[in-house]
Coordinates of N, CA and C in Angstrom, one line a residue:
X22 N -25.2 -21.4 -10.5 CA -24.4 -20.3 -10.0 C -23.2 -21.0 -9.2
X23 N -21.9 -20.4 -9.5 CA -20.8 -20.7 -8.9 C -20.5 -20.5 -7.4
X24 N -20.5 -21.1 -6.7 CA -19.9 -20.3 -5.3 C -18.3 -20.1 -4.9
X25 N -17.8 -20.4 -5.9 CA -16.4 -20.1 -6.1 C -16.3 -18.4 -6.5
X26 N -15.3 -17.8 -5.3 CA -14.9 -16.3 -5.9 C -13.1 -16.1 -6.4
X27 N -13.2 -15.4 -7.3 CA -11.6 -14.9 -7.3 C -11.3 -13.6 -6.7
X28 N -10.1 -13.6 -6.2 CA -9.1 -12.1 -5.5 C -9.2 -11.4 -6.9
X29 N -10.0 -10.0 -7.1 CA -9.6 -9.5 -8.5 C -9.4 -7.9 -8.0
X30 N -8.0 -7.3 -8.6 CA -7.7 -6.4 -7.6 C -7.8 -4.9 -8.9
X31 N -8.3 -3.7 -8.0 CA -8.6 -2.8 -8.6 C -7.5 -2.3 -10.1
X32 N -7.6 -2.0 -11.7 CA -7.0 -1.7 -12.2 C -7.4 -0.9 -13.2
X33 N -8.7 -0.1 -13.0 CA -9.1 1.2 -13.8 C -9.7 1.6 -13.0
X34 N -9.8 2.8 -13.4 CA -10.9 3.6 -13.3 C -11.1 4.8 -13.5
X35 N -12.4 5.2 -13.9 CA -12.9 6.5 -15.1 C -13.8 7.0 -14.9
X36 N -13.8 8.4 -14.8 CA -15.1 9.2 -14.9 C -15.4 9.0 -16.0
X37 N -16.8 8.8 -16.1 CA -17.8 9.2 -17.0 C -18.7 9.6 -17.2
X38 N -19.5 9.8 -18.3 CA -20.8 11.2 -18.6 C -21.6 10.7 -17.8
X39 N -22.0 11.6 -17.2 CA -23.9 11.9 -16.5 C -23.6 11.1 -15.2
X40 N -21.9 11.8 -14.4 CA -21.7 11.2 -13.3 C -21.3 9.9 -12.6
X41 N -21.0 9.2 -13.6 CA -20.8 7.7 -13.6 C -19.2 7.6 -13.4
X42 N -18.6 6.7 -12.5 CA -17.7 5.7 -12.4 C -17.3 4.7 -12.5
X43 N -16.7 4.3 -13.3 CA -16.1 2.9 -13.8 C -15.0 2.2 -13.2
X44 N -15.3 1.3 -12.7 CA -14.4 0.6 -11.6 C -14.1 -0.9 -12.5
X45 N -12.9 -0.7 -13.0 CA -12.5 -2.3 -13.6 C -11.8 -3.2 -12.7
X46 N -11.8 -4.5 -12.0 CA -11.1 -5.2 -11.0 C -10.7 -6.3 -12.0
X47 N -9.6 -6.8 -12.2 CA -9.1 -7.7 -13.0 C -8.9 -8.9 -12.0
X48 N -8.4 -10.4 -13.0 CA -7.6 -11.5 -12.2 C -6.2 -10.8 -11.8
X49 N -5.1 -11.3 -11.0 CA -3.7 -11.5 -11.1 C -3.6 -11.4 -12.6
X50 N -3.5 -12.5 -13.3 CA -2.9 -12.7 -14.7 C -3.9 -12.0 -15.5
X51 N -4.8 -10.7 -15.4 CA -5.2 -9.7 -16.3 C -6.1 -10.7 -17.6
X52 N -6.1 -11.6 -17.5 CA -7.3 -12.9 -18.1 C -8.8 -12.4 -17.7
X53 N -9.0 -12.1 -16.8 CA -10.4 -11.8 -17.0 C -11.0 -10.8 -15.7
X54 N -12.0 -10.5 -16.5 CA -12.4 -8.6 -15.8 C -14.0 -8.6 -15.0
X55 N -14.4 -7.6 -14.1 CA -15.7 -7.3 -13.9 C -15.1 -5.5 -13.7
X56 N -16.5 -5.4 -14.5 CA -16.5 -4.2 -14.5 C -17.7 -3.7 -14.1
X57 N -17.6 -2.2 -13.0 CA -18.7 -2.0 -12.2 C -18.8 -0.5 -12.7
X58 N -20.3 0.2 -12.3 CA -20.5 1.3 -12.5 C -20.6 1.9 -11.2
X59 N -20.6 2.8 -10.7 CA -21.6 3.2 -9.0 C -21.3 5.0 -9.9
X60 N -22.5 5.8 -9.3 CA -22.5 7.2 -9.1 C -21.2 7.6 -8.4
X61 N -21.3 8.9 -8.6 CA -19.9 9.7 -7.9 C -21.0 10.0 -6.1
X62 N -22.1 9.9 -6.3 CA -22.6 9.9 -4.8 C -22.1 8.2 -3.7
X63 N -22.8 7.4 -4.7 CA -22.6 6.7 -3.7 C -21.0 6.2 -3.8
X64 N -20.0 7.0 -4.9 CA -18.7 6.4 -4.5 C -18.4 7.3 -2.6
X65 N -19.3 8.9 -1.9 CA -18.9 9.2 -1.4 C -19.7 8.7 -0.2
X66 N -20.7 8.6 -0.4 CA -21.4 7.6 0.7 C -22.1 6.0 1.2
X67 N -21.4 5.8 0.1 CA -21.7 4.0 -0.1 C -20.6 3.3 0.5
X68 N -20.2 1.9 -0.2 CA -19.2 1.0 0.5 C -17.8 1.6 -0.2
X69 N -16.9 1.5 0.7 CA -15.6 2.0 0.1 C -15.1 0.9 -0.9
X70 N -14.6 1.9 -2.1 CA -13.6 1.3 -3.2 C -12.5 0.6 -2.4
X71 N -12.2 -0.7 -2.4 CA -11.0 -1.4 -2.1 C -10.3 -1.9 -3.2
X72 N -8.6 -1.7 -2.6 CA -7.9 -2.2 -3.2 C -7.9 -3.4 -4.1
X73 N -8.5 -4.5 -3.9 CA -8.8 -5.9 -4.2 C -10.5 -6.0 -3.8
X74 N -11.2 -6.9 -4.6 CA -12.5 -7.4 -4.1 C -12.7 -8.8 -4.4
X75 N -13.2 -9.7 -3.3 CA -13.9 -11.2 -4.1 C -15.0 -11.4 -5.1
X76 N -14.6 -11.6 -6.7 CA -15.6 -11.5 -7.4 C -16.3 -13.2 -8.0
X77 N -17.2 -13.3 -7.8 CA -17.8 -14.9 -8.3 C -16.9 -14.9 -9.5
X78 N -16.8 -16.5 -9.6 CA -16.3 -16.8 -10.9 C -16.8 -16.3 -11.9
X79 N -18.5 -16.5 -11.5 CA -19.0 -16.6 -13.1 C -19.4 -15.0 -13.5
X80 N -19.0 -14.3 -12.8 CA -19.5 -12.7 -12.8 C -18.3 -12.4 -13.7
X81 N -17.1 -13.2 -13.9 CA -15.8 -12.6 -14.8 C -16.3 -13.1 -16.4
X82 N -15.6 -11.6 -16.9 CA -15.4 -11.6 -18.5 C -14.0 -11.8 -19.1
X83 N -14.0 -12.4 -19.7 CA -12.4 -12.8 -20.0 C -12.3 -11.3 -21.1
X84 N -10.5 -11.0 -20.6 CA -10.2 -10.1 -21.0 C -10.4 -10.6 -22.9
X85 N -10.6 -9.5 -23.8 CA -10.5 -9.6 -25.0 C -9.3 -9.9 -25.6
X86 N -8.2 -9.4 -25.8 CA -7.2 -8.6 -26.3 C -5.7 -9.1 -25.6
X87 N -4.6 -9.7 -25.7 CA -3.7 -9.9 -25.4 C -3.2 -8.0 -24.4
X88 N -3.1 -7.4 -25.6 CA -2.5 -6.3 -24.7 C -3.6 -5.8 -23.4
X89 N -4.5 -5.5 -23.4 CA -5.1 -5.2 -21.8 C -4.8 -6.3 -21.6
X90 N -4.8 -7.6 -21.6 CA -4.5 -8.7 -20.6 C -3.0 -8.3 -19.8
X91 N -1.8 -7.9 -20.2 CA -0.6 -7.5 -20.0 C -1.3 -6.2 -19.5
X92 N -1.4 -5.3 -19.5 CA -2.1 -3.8 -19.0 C -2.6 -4.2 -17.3
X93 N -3.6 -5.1 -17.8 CA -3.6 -5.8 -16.2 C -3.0 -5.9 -15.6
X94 N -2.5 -7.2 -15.6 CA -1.5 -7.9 -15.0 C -0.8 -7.0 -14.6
X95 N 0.3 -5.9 -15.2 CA 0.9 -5.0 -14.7 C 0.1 -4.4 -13.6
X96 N -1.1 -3.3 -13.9 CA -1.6 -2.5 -13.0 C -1.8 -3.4 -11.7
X97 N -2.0 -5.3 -11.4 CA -2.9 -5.8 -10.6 C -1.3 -5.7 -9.7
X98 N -0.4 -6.1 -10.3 CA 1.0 -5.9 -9.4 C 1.5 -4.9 -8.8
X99 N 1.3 -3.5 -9.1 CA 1.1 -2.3 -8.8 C 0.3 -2.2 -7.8
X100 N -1.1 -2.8 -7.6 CA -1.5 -2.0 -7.3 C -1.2 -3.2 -5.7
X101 N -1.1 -4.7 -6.1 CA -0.8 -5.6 -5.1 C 0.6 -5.1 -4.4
X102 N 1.3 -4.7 -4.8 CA 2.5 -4.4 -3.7 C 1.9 -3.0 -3.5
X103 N 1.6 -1.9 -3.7 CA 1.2 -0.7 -3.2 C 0.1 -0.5 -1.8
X104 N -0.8 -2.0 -2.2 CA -1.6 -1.8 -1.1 C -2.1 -3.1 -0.3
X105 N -2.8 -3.1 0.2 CA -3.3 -4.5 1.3 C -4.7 -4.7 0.0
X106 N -5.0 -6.1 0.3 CA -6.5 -6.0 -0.6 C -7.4 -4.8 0.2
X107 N -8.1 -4.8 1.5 CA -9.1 -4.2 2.3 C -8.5 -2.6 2.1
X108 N -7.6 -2.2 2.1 CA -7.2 -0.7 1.7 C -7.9 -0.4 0.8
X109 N -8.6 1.1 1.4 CA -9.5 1.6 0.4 C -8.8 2.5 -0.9
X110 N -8.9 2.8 -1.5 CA -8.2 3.4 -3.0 C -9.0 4.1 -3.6

């Protein structure tokens, strides 16, 4: 296991069935993703959604697809000038 983390900053996210939330955090360059689930409860009582999070290296999935890679990268710049990493979102 890696002890190396990357800055991977918030760039989806989706309701889904049976109460579920999908939190995608990409790289900068939209290259590669973690993608997290939490309930709609503990999104209201758990650790706050931030703008940016430190994610282990080896916890990332390289993006598939040229275009979500670009889709990223867009939303990660959006969302980097819009907020501080620790700002909750």
């Amino acid at each position: 296991m890696s002890d190396s983390t990357v800055q991977c900053w918030l760039v989806e996210r989706e309701l889904g069935d049976r109460d579920f939330v999908t939190l995608v955090y990409a790289t900068p360059d939209g290259s590669r993703y973690q993608q997290r689930q939490r309930s709609s409860t503990a999104l209201r009582t758990g650790a706050t959604v931030t703008a940016a999070t430190e994610v282990p290296e080896d916890e990332l999935e390289p993006v598939p697809d040229e275009e979500t890679r670009k889709r990223y990268a867009t939303e990660v710049d959006r969302t980097a000038d819009k907020y501080d990493p620790d700002d909750p979102i």
